[in-house]
mmCIF file of C-alpha atoms and ligand atoms in Angstrom:
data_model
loop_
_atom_site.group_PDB
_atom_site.id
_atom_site.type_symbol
_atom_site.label_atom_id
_atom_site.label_comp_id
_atom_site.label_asym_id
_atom_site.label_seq_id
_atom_site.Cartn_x
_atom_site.Cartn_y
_atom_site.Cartn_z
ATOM 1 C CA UNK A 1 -4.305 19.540 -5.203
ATOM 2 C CA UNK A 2 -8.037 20.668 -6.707
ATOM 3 C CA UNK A 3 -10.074 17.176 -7.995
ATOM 4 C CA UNK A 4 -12.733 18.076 -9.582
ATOM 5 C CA UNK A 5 -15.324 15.347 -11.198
ATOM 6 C CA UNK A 6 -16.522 17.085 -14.070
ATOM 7 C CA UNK A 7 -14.516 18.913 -16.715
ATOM 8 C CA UNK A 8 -17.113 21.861 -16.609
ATOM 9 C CA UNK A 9 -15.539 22.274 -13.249
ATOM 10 C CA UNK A 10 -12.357 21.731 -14.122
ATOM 11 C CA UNK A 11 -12.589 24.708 -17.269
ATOM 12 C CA UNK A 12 -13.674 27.365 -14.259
ATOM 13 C CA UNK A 13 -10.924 26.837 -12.282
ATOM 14 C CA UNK A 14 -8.257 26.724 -15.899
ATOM 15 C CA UNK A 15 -10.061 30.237 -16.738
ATOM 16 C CA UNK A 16 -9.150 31.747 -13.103
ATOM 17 C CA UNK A 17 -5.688 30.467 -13.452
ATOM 18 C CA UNK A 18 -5.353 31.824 -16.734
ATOM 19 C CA UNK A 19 -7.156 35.144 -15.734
ATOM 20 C CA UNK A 20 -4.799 35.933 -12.924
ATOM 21 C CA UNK A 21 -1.430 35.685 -15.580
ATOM 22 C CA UNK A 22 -0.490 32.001 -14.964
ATOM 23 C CA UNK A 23 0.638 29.530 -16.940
ATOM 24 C CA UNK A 24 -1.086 26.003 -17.489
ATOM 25 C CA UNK A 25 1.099 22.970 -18.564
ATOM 26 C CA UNK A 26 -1.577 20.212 -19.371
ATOM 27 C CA UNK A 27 -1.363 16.219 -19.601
ATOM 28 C CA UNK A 28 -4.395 14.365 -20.850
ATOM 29 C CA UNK A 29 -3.878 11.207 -19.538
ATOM 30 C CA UNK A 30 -6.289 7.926 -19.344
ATOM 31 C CA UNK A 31 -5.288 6.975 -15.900
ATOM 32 C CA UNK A 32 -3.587 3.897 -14.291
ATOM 33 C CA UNK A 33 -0.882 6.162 -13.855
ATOM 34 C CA UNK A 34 2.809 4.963 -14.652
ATOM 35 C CA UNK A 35 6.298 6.225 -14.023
ATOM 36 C CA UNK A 36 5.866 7.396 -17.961
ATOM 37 C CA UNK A 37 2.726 9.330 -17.256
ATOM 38 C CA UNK A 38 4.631 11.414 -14.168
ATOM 39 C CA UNK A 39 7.858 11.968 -15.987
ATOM 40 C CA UNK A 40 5.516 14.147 -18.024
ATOM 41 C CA UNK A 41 3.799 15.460 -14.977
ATOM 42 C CA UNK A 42 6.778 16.289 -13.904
ATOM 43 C CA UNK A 43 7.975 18.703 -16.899
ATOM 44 C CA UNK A 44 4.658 20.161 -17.019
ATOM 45 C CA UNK A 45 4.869 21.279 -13.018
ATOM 46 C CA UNK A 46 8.965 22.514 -14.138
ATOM 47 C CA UNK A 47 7.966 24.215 -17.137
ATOM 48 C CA UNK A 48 4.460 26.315 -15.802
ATOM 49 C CA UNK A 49 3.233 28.209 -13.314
ATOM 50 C CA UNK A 50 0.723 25.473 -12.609
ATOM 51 C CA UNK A 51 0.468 21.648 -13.968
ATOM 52 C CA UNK A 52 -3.071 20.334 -14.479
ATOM 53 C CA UNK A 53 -3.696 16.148 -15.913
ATOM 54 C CA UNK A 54 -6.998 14.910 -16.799
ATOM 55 C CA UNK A 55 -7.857 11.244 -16.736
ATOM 56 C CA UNK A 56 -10.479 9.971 -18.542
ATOM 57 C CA UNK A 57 -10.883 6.725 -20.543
ATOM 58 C CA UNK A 58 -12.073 7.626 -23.548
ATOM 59 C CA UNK A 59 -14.509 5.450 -25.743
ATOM 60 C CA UNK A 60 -14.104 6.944 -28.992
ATOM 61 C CA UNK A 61 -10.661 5.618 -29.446
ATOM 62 C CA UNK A 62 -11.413 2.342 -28.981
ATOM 63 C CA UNK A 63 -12.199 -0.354 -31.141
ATOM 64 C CA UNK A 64 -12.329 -3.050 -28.871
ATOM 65 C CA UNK A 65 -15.181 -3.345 -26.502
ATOM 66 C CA UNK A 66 -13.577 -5.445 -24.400
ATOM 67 C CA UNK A 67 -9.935 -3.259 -24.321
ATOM 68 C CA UNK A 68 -12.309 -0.188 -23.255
ATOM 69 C CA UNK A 69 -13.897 -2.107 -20.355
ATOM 70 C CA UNK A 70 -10.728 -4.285 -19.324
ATOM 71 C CA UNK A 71 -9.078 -0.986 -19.196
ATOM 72 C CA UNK A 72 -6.967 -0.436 -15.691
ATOM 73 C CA UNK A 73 -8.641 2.174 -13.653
ATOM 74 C CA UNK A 74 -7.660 3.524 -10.186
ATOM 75 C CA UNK A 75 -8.667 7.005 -9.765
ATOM 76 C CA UNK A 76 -7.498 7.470 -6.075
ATOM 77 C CA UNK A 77 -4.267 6.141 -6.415
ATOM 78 C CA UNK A 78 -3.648 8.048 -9.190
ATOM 79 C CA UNK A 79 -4.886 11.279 -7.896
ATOM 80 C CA UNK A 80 -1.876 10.486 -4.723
ATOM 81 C CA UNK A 81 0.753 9.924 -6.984
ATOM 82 C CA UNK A 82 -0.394 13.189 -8.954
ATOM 83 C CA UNK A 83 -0.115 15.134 -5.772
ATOM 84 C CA UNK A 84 2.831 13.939 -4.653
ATOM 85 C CA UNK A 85 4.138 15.000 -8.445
ATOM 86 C CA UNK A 86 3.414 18.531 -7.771
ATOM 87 C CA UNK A 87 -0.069 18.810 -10.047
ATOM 88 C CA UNK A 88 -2.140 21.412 -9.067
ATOM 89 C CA UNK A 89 -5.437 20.129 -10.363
ATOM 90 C CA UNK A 90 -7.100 16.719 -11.754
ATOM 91 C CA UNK A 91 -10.348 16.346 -13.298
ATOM 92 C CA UNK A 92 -12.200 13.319 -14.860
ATOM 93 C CA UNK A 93 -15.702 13.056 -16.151
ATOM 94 C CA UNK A 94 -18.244 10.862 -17.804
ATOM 95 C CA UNK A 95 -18.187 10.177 -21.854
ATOM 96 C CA UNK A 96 -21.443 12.456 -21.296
ATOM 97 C CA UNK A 97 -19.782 15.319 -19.492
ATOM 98 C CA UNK A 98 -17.204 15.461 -22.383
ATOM 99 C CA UNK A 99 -19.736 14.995 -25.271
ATOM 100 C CA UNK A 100 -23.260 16.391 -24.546
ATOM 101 C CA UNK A 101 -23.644 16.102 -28.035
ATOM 102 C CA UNK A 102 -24.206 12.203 -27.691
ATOM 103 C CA UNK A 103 -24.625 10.457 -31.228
ATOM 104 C CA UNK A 104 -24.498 14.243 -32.894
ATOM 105 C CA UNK A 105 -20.945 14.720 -32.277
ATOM 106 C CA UNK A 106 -19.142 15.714 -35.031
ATOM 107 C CA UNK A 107 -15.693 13.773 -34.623
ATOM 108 C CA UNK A 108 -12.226 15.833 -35.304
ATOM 109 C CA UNK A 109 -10.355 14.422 -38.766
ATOM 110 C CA UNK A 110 -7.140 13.789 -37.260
ATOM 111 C CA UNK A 111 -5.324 14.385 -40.736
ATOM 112 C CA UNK A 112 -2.433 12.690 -42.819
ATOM 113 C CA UNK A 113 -0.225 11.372 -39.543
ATOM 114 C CA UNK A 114 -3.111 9.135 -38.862
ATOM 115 C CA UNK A 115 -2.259 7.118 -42.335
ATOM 116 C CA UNK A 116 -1.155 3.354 -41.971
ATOM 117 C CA UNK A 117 0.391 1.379 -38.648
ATOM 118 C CA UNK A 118 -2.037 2.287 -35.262
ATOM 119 C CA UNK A 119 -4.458 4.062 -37.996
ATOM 120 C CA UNK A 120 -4.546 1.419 -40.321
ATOM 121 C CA UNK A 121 -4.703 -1.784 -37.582
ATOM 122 C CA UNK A 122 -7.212 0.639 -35.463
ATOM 123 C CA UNK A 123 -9.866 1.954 -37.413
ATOM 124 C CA UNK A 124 -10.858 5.116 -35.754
ATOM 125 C CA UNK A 125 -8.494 5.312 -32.900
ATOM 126 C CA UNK A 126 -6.879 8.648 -34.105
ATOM 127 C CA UNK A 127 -10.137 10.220 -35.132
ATOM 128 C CA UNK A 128 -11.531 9.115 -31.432
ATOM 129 C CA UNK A 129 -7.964 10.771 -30.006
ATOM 130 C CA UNK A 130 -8.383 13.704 -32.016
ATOM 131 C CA UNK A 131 -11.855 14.667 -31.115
ATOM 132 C CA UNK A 132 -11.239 14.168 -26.719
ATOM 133 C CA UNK A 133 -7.870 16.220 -27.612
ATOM 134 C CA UNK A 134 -9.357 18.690 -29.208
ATOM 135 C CA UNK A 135 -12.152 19.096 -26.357
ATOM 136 C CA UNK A 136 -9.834 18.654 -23.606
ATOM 137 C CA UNK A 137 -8.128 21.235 -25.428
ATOM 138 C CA UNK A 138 -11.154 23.868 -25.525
ATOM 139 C CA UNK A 139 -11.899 22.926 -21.783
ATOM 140 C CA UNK A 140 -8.657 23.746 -20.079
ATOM 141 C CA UNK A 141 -6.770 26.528 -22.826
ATOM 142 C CA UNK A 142 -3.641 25.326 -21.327
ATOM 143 C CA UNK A 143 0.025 27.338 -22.792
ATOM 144 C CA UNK A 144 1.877 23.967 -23.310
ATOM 145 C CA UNK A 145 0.417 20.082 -23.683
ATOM 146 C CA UNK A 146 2.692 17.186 -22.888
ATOM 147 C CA UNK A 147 2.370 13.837 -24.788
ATOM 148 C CA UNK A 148 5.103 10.834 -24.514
ATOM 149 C CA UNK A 149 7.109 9.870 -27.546
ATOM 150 C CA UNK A 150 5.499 6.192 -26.502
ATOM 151 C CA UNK A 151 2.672 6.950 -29.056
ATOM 152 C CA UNK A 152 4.907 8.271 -31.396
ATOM 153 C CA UNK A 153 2.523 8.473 -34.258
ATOM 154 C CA UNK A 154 -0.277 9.496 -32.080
ATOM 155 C CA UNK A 155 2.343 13.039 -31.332
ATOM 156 C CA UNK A 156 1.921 13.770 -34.603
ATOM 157 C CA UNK A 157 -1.707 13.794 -35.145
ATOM 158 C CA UNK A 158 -1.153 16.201 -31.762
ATOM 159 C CA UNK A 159 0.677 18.193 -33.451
ATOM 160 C CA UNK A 160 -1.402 19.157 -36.679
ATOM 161 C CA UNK A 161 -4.464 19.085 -34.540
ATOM 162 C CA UNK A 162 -2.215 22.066 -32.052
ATOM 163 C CA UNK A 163 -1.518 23.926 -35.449
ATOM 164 C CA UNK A 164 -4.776 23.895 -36.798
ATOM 165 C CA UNK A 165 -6.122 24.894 -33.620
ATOM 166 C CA UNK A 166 -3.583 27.843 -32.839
ATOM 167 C CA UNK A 167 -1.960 26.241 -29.865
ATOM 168 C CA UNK A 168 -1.465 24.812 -27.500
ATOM 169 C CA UNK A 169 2.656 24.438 -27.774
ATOM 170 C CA UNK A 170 3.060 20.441 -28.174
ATOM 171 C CA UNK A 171 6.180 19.275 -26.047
ATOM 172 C CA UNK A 172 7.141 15.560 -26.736
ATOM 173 C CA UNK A 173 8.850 13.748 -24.000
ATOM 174 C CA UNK A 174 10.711 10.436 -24.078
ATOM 175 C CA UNK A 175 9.764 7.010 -23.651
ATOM 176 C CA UNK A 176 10.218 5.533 -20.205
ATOM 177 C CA UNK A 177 10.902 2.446 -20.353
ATOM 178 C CA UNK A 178 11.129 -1.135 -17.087
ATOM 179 C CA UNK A 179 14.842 -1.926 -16.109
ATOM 180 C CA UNK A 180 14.070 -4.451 -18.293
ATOM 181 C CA UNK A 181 13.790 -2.264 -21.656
ATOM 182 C CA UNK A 182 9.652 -2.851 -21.622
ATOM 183 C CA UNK A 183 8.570 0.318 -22.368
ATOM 184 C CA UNK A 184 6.429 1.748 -19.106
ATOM 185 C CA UNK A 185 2.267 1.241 -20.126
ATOM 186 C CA UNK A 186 -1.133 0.968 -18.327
ATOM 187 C CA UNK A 187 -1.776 -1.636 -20.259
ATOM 188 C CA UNK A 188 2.092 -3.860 -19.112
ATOM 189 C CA UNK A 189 -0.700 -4.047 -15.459
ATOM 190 C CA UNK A 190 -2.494 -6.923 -17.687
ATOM 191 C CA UNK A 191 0.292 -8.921 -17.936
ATOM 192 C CA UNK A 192 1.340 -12.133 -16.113
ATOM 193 C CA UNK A 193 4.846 -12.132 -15.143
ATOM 194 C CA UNK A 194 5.927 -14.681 -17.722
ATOM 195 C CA UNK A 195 3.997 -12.530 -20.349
ATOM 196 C CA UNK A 196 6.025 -9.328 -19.417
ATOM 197 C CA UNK A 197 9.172 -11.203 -18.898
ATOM 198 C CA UNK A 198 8.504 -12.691 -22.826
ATOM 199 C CA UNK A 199 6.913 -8.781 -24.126
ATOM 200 C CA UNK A 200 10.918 -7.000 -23.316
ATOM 201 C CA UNK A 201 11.615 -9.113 -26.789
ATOM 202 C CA UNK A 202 9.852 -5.637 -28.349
ATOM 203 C CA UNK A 203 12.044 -3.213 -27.140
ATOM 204 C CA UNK A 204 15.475 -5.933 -27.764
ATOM 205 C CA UNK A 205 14.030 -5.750 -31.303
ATOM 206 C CA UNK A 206 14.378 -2.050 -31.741
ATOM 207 C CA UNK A 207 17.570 -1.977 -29.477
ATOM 208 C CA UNK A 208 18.967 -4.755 -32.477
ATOM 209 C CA UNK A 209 17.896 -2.654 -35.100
ATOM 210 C CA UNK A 210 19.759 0.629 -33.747
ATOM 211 C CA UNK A 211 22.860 -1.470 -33.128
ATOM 212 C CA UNK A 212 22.819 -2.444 -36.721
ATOM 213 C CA UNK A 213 22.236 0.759 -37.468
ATOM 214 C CA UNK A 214 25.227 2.037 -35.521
ATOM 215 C CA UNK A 215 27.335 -0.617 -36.788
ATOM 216 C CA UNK A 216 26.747 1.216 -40.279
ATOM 217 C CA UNK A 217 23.682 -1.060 -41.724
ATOM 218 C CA UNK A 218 21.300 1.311 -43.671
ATOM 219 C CA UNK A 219 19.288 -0.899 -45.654
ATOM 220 C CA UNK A 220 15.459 -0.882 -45.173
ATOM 221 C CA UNK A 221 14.869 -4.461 -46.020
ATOM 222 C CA UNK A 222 17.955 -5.783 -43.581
ATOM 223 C CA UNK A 223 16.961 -3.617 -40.867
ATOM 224 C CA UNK A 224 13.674 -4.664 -40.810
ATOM 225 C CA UNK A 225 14.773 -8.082 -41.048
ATOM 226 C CA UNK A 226 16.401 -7.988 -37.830
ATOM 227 C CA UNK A 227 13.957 -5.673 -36.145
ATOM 228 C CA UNK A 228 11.085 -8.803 -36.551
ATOM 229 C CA UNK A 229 13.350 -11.336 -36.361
ATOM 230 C CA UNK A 230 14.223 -10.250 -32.295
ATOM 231 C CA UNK A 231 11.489 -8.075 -31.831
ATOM 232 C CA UNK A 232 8.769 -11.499 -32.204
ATOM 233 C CA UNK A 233 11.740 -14.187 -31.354
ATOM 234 C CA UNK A 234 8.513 -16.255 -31.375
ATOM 235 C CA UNK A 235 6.848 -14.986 -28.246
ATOM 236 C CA UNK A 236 4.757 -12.705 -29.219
ATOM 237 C CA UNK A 237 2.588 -12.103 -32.069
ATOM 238 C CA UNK A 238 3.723 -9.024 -34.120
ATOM 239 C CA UNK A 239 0.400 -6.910 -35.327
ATOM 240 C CA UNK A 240 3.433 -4.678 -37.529
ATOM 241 C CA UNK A 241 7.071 -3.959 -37.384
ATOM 242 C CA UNK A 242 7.544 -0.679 -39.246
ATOM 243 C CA UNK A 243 10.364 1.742 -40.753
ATOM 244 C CA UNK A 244 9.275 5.647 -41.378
ATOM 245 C CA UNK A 245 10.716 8.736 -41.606
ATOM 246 C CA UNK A 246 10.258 10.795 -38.633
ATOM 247 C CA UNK A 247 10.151 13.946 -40.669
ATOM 248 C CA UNK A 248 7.590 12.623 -43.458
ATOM 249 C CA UNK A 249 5.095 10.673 -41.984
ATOM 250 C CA UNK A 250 3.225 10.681 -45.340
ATOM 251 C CA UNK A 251 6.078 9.267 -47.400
ATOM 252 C CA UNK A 252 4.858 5.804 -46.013
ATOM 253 C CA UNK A 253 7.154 2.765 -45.321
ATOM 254 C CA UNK A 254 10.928 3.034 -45.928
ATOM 255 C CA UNK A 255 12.857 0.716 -48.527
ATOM 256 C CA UNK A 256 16.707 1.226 -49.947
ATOM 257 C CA UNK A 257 19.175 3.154 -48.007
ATOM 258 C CA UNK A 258 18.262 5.738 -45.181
ATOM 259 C CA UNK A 259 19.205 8.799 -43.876
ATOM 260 C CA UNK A 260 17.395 8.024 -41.097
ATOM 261 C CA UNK A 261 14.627 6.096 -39.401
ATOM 262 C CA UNK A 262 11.859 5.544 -37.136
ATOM 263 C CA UNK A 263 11.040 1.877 -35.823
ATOM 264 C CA UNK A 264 7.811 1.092 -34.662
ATOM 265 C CA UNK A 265 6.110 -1.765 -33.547
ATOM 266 C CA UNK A 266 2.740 -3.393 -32.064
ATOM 267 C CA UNK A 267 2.089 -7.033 -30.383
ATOM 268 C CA UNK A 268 -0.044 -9.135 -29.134
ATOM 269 C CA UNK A 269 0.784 -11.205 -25.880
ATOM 270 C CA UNK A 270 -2.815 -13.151 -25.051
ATOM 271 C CA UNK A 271 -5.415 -10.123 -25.213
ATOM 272 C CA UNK A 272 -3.323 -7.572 -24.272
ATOM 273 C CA UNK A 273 -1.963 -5.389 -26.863
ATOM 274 C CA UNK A 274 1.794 -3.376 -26.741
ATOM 275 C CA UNK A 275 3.313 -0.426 -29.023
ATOM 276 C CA UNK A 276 6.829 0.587 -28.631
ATOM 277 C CA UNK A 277 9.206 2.714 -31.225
ATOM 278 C CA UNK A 278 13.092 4.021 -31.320
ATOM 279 C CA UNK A 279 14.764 6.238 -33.550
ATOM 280 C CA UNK A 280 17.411 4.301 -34.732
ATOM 281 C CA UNK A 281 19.561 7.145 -36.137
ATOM 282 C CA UNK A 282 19.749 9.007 -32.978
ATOM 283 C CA UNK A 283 22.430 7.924 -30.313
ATOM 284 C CA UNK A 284 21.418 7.018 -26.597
ATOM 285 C CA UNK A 285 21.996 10.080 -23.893
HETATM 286 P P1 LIG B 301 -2.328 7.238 -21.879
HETATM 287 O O1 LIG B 301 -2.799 7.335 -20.476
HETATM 288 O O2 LIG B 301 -1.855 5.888 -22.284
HETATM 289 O O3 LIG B 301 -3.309 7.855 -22.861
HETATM 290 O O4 LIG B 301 -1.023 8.143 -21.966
HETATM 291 C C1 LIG B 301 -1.063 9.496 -21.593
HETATM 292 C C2 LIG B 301 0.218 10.144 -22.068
HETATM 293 O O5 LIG B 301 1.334 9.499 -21.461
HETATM 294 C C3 LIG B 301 0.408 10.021 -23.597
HETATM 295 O O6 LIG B 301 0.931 11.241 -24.087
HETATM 296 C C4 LIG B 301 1.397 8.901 -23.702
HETATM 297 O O7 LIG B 301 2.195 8.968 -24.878
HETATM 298 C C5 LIG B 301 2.252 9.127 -22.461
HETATM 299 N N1 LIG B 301 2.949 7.897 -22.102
HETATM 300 C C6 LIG B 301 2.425 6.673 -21.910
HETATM 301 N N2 LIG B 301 3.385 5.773 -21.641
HETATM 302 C C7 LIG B 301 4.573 6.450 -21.677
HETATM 303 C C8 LIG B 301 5.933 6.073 -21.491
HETATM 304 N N3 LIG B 301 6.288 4.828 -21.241
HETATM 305 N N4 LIG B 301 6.879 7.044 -21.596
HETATM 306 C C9 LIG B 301 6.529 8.329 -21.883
HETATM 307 N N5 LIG B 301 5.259 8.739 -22.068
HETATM 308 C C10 LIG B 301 4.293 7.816 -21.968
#
């Protein structure tokens, strides 16, 4: 596997694949590689001639100071398990190798899908995503990018950012989620063990709400009510529990009956924050 510590070095060796006829599955990735991060790896190596992931932790999308710097970062481990996942290349750089434009860098609008939930409780988060995206983008020209349904709003502000820049194809990929139901994140590393034992009552909460669901409940109001009343079960402190339509991001938060539904939701345990979502309409494979 090719590691290469700047992304200048990195776009050489994308153009060379791409100028001998092969194609380049891509997953931008900010490291402390999980089970979650190498399912996509994983699809990108079965579906392309060659799989390339970058990892960089990227400063525009955070608010918090203190999330940036307590982020987990383990570059060598990471590059083994990306080996041993069949990627063919891994790059990283500093926030100055990505944007040589310093304080003149004109940041990416990331669009409608960036309205309310993460973009609303994260000012600037989706226009911080948006921008690396769209210059990890430029940098490696890969055919298809791979992003987890884990950020499920963050997918869509992929998407319209792929459409308005003519590609790459967008292929979402399922959450992967602990025995326990905890849906697999870098961040879960900043957890005690009590505090991820108490942070599966997020993903009981949206299990709850799709057995209601499937039990023939399709009122907004009592859905909800059930998705916060297990989903915080008083253990963690819930930033927003959330019903939208998958296929109209824009119409805002559900109320009445549904045809069908996203849940989404973000909590605090200590500093550490968590996002999680189902579909609550779909049935599980
Ligand atoms: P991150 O390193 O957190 O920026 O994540 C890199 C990519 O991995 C994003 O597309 C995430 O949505 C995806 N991802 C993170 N956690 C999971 C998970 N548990 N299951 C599937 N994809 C994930």
């Amino acid at each position: 596997m090719n590691r290469f510590d700047s992304p200048q070095a990195a776009r050489e060796w994308c153009r060379a694949e791409s100028q001998s006829g092969r194609s380049l599955g891509f997953v931008p990735t900010m490291g402390a590689l999980h089970a979650g991060h190498l399912g996509l790896v994983r699809r990108a190596v079965a579906e392309n001639d060659v799989a390339c992931v970058s990892i960089f932790v990227n400063p525009l999308q955070f608010g918090d100071r203190e999330d940036f710097e307590n982020y987990p970062r383990h570059f060598e481990r990471d590059a083994e398990l990306l080996e041993s996942a069949g990627c063919a290349m891994v790059f990283r750089g500093t926030p100055a190798d990505f944007f040589p434009e310093g304080d003149d860098l004109l940041r990416e609008d990331p669009g409608p899908a960036a309205l309310g939930l993460e973009g609303e409780h994260r000012p600037g988060h989706f226009e911080g995503v948006a921008t690396v995206v769209k210059r990890l983008f430029e940098f490696v020209q890969p055919s298809h990018a791979y992003f987890g349904e884990k950020d499920f709003q963050q997918l869509l502000v992929i998407r319209d950012l792929a459409a308005r820049m003519k590609g790459p194809a967008i292929v979402g990929c399922p959450i992967h989620r602990e025995a326990s139901g905890l849906a697999s994140s870098s961040r879960n590393e900043r957890l005690s063990p009590a505090e991820r034992e108490r942070a599966t009552c997020i993903s009981a909460g949206l299990f709850a709400a799709r057995e209601c669901w499937q039990s023939g409940e399709r009122n907004a109001e009592r859905l909800l009510r059930e998705l916060r009343k297990r989903a915080s079960n008083g253990v963690v402190e819930l930033e927003y529990a959330e019903l939208r339509d998958p296929l109209n991001w824009s119409g805002g938060p559900l109320t009445g009956t549904l045809e069908r539904a996203q849940a989404l939701v973000a909590a605090t345990l200590g500093k550490v924050r968590l996002i999680d979502n189902l579909r609550l309409d779909e049935t599980p494979s």
